[in-house]
Coordinates of C-alpha atoms and ligand atoms in Angstrom, one line a residue:
X1 CA -5.8 -4.3 -26.3
X2 CA -5.1 -1.6 -23.8
X3 CA -4.9 2.1 -24.6
X4 CA -2.8 4.6 -22.6
X5 CA -3.4 8.3 -23.1
X6 CA -0.4 10.6 -22.8
X7 CA 0.9 14.1 -23.3
X8 CA 4.6 14.6 -24.1
X9 CA 6.6 17.7 -23.3
X10 CA 10.2 18.7 -22.9
X11 CA 11.7 20.9 -20.2
X12 CA 14.9 22.6 -21.4
X13 CA 15.4 19.6 -23.8
X14 CA 14.6 16.8 -21.3
X15 CA 11.4 14.9 -22.3
X16 CA 8.5 13.9 -20.0
X17 CA 5.6 11.7 -20.9
X18 CA 2.6 12.3 -18.6
X19 CA 0.1 9.4 -18.5
X20 CA -3.3 11.0 -18.3
X21 CA -5.5 7.9 -18.8
X22 CA -5.4 4.2 -19.0
X23 CA -2.8 3.7 -16.2
X24 CA -3.1 0.9 -13.7
X25 CA -5.5 1.2 -10.7
X26 CA -3.3 1.7 -7.7
X27 CA -6.1 2.2 -5.1
X28 CA -5.9 5.0 -2.6
X29 CA -3.7 5.8 0.4
X30 CA -0.3 7.5 0.7
X31 CA 1.8 7.9 -2.5
X32 CA 4.7 5.7 -1.3
X33 CA 2.2 2.8 -0.9
X34 CA 0.8 3.3 -4.3
X35 CA 4.3 3.5 -5.7
X36 CA 5.0 0.2 -4.1
X37 CA 1.9 -1.4 -5.8
X38 CA 3.1 0.0 -9.1
X39 CA 6.5 -1.5 -8.6
X40 CA 5.2 -4.9 -7.4
X41 CA 2.2 -5.4 -9.7
X42 CA 2.6 -3.2 -12.8
X43 CA 6.2 -2.8 -13.7
X44 CA 5.3 -3.8 -17.3
X45 CA 3.2 -0.6 -17.5
X46 CA 6.3 1.5 -16.7
X47 CA 8.4 -0.3 -19.3
X48 CA 5.6 -0.2 -22.0
X49 CA 5.3 3.6 -21.6
X50 CA 9.0 4.7 -21.6
X51 CA 11.0 2.0 -23.2
X52 CA 11.4 1.3 -26.9
X53 CA 9.5 0.9 -29.2
X54 CA 7.1 3.5 -27.7
X55 CA 9.7 5.5 -25.9
X56 CA 13.5 5.7 -25.4
X57 CA 16.1 5.6 -22.7
X58 CA 16.0 9.3 -22.1
X59 CA 12.2 9.6 -21.5
X60 CA 10.9 10.2 -18.0
X61 CA 7.3 8.9 -17.4
X62 CA 4.9 10.6 -15.0
X63 CA 1.7 8.8 -14.0
X64 CA -1.0 11.2 -12.8
X65 CA -2.9 9.8 -9.8
X66 CA -5.6 11.2 -7.5
X67 CA -3.8 13.1 -4.7
X68 CA -4.3 11.9 -1.2
X69 CA -4.7 15.5 -0.1
X70 CA -7.6 17.1 -2.0
X71 CA -5.9 20.5 -1.7
X72 CA -3.3 19.2 -4.2
X73 CA -3.8 19.7 -8.0
X74 CA -2.5 16.2 -8.7
X75 CA -0.4 13.3 -7.4
X76 CA 2.4 12.0 -9.6
X77 CA 4.7 9.0 -9.7
X78 CA 7.8 9.4 -11.9
X79 CA 9.6 6.5 -13.6
X80 CA 12.3 5.9 -16.2
X81 CA 13.9 3.2 -18.4
X82 CA 15.1 1.2 -15.4
X83 CA 12.9 2.0 -12.5
X84 CA 11.3 4.8 -10.4
X85 CA 12.3 8.3 -9.3
X86 CA 11.5 9.9 -6.0
X87 CA 11.0 13.4 -7.4
X88 CA 11.8 14.9 -10.8
X89 CA 12.3 18.6 -11.3
X90 CA 12.1 18.8 -15.0
X91 CA 9.3 16.3 -14.9
X92 CA 7.2 18.4 -12.4
X93 CA 7.6 21.4 -14.7
X94 CA 6.4 19.1 -17.6
X95 CA 3.4 17.9 -15.5
X96 CA 2.4 21.5 -14.7
X97 CA 2.7 22.5 -18.4
X98 CA 0.6 19.4 -19.3
X99 CA -2.1 20.2 -16.7
X100 CA -2.2 23.8 -18.1
X101 CA -2.4 22.5 -21.7
X102 CA -5.3 20.3 -20.7
X103 CA -7.1 23.3 -19.1
X104 CA -7.0 21.5 -15.7
X105 CA -5.0 24.4 -14.0
X106 CA -4.6 28.1 -14.6
X107 CA -1.7 30.4 -13.7
X108 CA -1.2 30.5 -10.0
X109 CA 0.2 28.3 -7.2
X110 CA -0.5 24.6 -7.2
X111 CA 0.6 21.7 -4.9
X112 CA 1.6 18.4 -6.3
X113 CA 2.1 15.1 -4.3
X114 CA 5.1 12.9 -5.0
X115 CA 6.2 9.7 -3.2
X116 CA 8.9 11.8 -1.5
X117 CA 6.8 14.7 -0.4
X118 CA 4.5 17.5 -1.6
X119 CA 6.0 20.1 -3.8
X120 CA 4.5 23.5 -4.8
X121 CA 4.6 24.9 -8.3
X122 CA 3.9 28.5 -9.4
X123 CA 2.7 28.6 -13.0
X124 CA 3.1 32.1 -14.6
X125 CA 1.1 33.5 -17.5
X126 CA 4.1 33.2 -19.8
X127 CA 4.4 29.4 -19.1
X128 CA 7.4 29.6 -16.7
X129 CA 7.1 27.4 -13.7
X130 CA 8.9 27.7 -10.4
X131 CA 8.8 24.6 -8.3
X132 CA 9.5 24.6 -4.6
X133 CA 11.1 21.2 -4.2
X134 CA 11.3 18.9 -1.2
X135 CA 13.7 19.7 1.6
X136 CA 17.3 19.1 0.3
X137 CA 20.6 18.7 2.1
X138 CA 24.2 17.7 1.8
X139 CA 24.7 14.4 3.5
X140 CA 28.5 13.9 3.2
X141 CA 31.2 16.3 2.1
X142 CA 34.4 15.6 0.1
X143 CA 34.0 11.8 -0.1
X144 CA 36.9 10.0 -1.8
X145 CA 36.1 7.1 -4.1
X146 CA 38.6 4.9 -6.0
X147 CA 37.3 4.6 -9.6
X148 CA 38.6 1.8 -11.9
X149 CA 40.7 3.2 -14.8
X150 CA 40.3 6.7 -13.5
X151 CA 41.8 7.0 -10.0
X152 CA 40.6 8.8 -7.0
X153 CA 37.5 11.0 -7.5
X154 CA 36.2 13.3 -4.8
X155 CA 32.7 14.6 -4.5
X156 CA 29.7 15.4 -2.2
X157 CA 26.7 13.2 -1.5
X158 CA 23.5 15.2 -1.5
X159 CA 19.7 14.7 -1.6
X160 CA 17.6 16.9 -3.9
X161 CA 14.6 14.5 -4.2
X162 CA 17.0 11.8 -5.6
X163 CA 20.5 10.9 -4.4
X164 CA 23.4 12.6 -6.1
X165 CA 27.2 12.3 -6.1
X166 CA 28.4 15.8 -7.1
X167 CA 31.9 16.1 -8.7
X168 CA 33.3 19.6 -9.3
X169 CA 35.6 20.3 -12.3
X170 CA 36.0 16.8 -13.7
X171 CA 39.0 16.1 -16.0
X172 CA 36.8 16.3 -19.1
X173 CA 35.3 19.4 -20.7
X174 CA 31.5 19.6 -20.2
X175 CA 30.5 19.8 -23.9
X176 CA 28.0 17.8 -25.8
X177 CA 30.8 16.6 -28.1
X178 CA 32.2 14.8 -25.1
X179 CA 28.9 13.2 -24.2
X180 CA 30.1 9.6 -24.7
X181 CA 33.2 10.1 -22.6
X182 CA 31.3 12.0 -19.9
X183 CA 28.8 9.1 -19.8
X184 CA 31.6 6.6 -19.4
X185 CA 33.3 8.6 -16.7
X186 CA 30.1 9.3 -14.7
X187 CA 29.1 5.6 -15.0
X188 CA 32.5 4.5 -13.7
X189 CA 32.0 6.8 -10.7
X190 CA 28.5 5.4 -10.1
X191 CA 29.7 1.8 -10.3
X192 CA 32.6 2.6 -7.9
X193 CA 30.2 4.2 -5.4
X194 CA 28.0 1.1 -5.5
X195 CA 31.0 -1.2 -5.3
X196 CA 32.5 0.6 -2.3
X197 CA 29.0 0.8 -0.7
X198 CA 29.1 4.6 -0.5
X199 CA 25.4 5.5 -0.1
X200 CA 23.0 8.2 0.8
X201 CA 21.2 8.3 4.1
X202 CA 19.9 4.9 5.4
X203 CA 21.9 3.0 2.8
X204 CA 20.0 4.5 -0.1
X205 CA 21.7 3.9 -3.5
X206 CA 23.3 7.0 -5.1
X207 CA 21.9 6.6 -8.6
X208 CA 22.6 10.0 -10.1
X209 CA 26.1 11.5 -10.8
X210 CA 26.4 15.2 -11.4
X211 CA 29.6 16.7 -12.9
X212 CA 29.9 20.5 -12.7
X213 CA 32.3 23.1 -14.0
X214 CA 32.4 26.9 -14.2
X215 CA 31.1 28.5 -17.5
X216 CA 31.0 32.0 -18.8
X217 CA 27.3 31.9 -19.6
X218 CA 26.0 30.9 -16.2
X219 CA 27.1 30.2 -12.6
X220 CA 27.9 26.6 -13.5
X221 CA 27.3 24.0 -16.2
X222 CA 26.5 20.4 -15.5
X223 CA 26.3 16.9 -16.9
X224 CA 24.0 14.6 -15.0
X225 CA 23.9 10.9 -15.6
X226 CA 20.6 9.3 -14.7
X227 CA 20.0 5.8 -13.2
X228 CA 19.5 4.1 -16.6
X229 CA 22.7 5.6 -18.1
X230 CA 20.9 8.3 -20.1
X231 CA 22.2 11.8 -19.5
X232 CA 19.8 14.6 -18.5
X233 CA 19.3 17.0 -21.4
X234 CA 18.1 19.6 -18.9
X235 CA 20.1 21.0 -16.0
X236 CA 18.2 18.5 -13.8
X237 CA 15.8 20.0 -11.2
X238 CA 16.7 17.6 -8.4
X239 CA 20.4 17.8 -9.3
X240 CA 20.3 21.6 -9.2
X241 CA 18.5 21.3 -5.8
X242 CA 21.4 19.0 -4.5
X243 CA 23.9 21.5 -5.9
X244 CA 22.2 24.4 -4.1
X245 CA 22.3 22.3 -0.9
X246 CA 26.1 21.9 -1.2
X247 CA 26.6 25.6 -2.1
X248 CA 24.5 26.6 1.0
X249 CA 26.5 24.2 3.2
X250 CA 29.7 25.7 2.0
X251 CA 28.4 29.3 2.5
X252 CA 28.9 30.0 -1.2
X253 CA 25.3 30.9 -1.9
X254 CA 23.0 32.9 0.4
X255 CA 19.2 32.3 0.9
X256 CA 17.3 34.1 -1.9
X257 CA 20.4 34.5 -4.1
X258 CA 19.8 33.3 -7.7
X259 CA 22.0 30.5 -9.1
X260 CA 21.9 30.1 -12.9
X261 CA 22.5 26.4 -13.6
X262 CA 23.2 25.5 -17.2
X263 CA 22.8 21.9 -18.5
X264 CA 24.9 20.1 -21.1
X265 CA 22.7 21.5 -24.0
X266 CA 23.3 25.1 -22.8
X267 CA 19.7 25.4 -21.5
X268 CA 19.3 26.8 -18.0
X269 CA 17.3 26.6 -14.8
X270 CA 17.3 29.4 -12.2
X271 CA 17.6 28.2 -8.6
X272 CA 17.5 29.8 -5.2
X273 CA 16.7 28.5 -1.7
X274 CA 15.3 29.3 1.7
X275 CA 16.3 27.5 4.9
X276 CA 13.9 24.9 6.2
X277 CA 12.2 26.3 9.3
X278 CA 14.3 25.7 12.3
X279 CA 17.1 24.0 10.5
X280 CA 20.7 25.1 10.0
X281 CA 21.6 22.8 7.2
X282 CA 18.5 21.7 5.3
X283 CA 17.2 24.0 2.5
X284 CA 14.0 24.3 0.5
X285 CA 15.1 24.9 -3.1
X286 CA 13.1 26.7 -5.8
X287 CA 13.8 25.9 -9.4
X288 CA 12.5 27.9 -12.4
X289 CA 12.2 26.6 -15.9
X290 CA 9.7 26.1 -18.8
X291 CA 8.3 23.1 -20.6
X292 CA 6.8 22.8 -24.1
X293 CA 4.1 20.3 -25.0
X294 CA 5.3 18.3 -28.0
X295 CA 2.6 15.6 -28.5
X296 CA -0.6 14.2 -27.3
X297 CA -2.0 10.8 -28.1
X298 CA -2.6 7.1 -27.3
X299 CA -0.2 4.3 -26.8
X300 CA -1.6 1.0 -28.1
X301 CA -0.6 -2.2 -26.2
X302 CA -1.8 -5.1 -28.4
X303 CA -1.9 -8.6 -26.9
X304 CA -0.1 -10.0 -30.1
X305 CA 2.7 -7.5 -29.8
X306 CA 5.9 -9.3 -28.6
X307 CA 7.0 -5.9 -27.2
X308 CA 3.7 -5.0 -25.6
X309 CA 5.7 -4.3 -22.4
X310 CA 8.5 -2.5 -24.1
X311 CA 12.0 -3.8 -24.8
X312 CA 13.7 -4.5 -21.4
X313 CA 17.4 -5.0 -21.5
Ligands
PYC401 O1 15.0 17.2 -13.4 O2 15.1 16.2 -11.4 C1 15.1 16.2 -12.6 C2 15.5 14.9 -13.3 C3 15.8 13.7 -12.6 C4 16.1 12.8 -13.6 C5 15.9 13.4 -14.9 N1 15.6 14.7 -14.6

């Protein structure tokens, strides 16, 4: 029988399960290499932690690992119901809240390694966390894609730690009541992007679709569809970073100016950015939000359990 120790939290409604013990031994070295070992040799671990019957499609997992750089508070590898994430904004805020809950960190600035780069996190005494994300940028502007049963959809391709296709003012109202229709629409866009081989830099798959529209309560409201077809309950940290990169590229948001990004539940992140040193089109986004710890416990993986490795569909 194996036992996996975890702490659950949610950030603006989006859950994160941080594995604090019992994870696979991935050796040392750079995080991208350890991620590769996790993918190749231990994918059943990912599925056991986040998929049913122990988890659900919406859950994001975060495996804590020893950082390569001892100046970092932790290394983390994020994963979901279908695979692995480069970075995860709400998840990093959840990791910071979890480390604070465990007494491993105190308010102040901390560095956290991810497979796509080191991010910094400022934990405040009131529990709010501001992450300074990886360098983000718009890769392509106003890309046209023919979507089956929908027609032509236009959007930007941007990197915010994951690859996003950002569509402004879609033909559906961004309300939770429309969630099934929004999922169907965003999924059709995602399939069309893949089908037409529209990718991020280096042929990377665009696996997140972000729909945005103006709202009275914030600068914008979004609906973000994640790679495994679950929608982000939060405003999505990497998605907000990608949005900031597009706003910066269009000259619609200045460095240091605050952007209030609301998600589909009405919860919000605050974002701002600075330019990357020496760059005219790459930004370093900051995202502020708060996570709440909801559970701590052990997952039991019994050899007799037919769903020891989760239900994979
Ligand atoms: O907050 O970056 C994020 C995120 C990515 C997928 C789900 N949440």
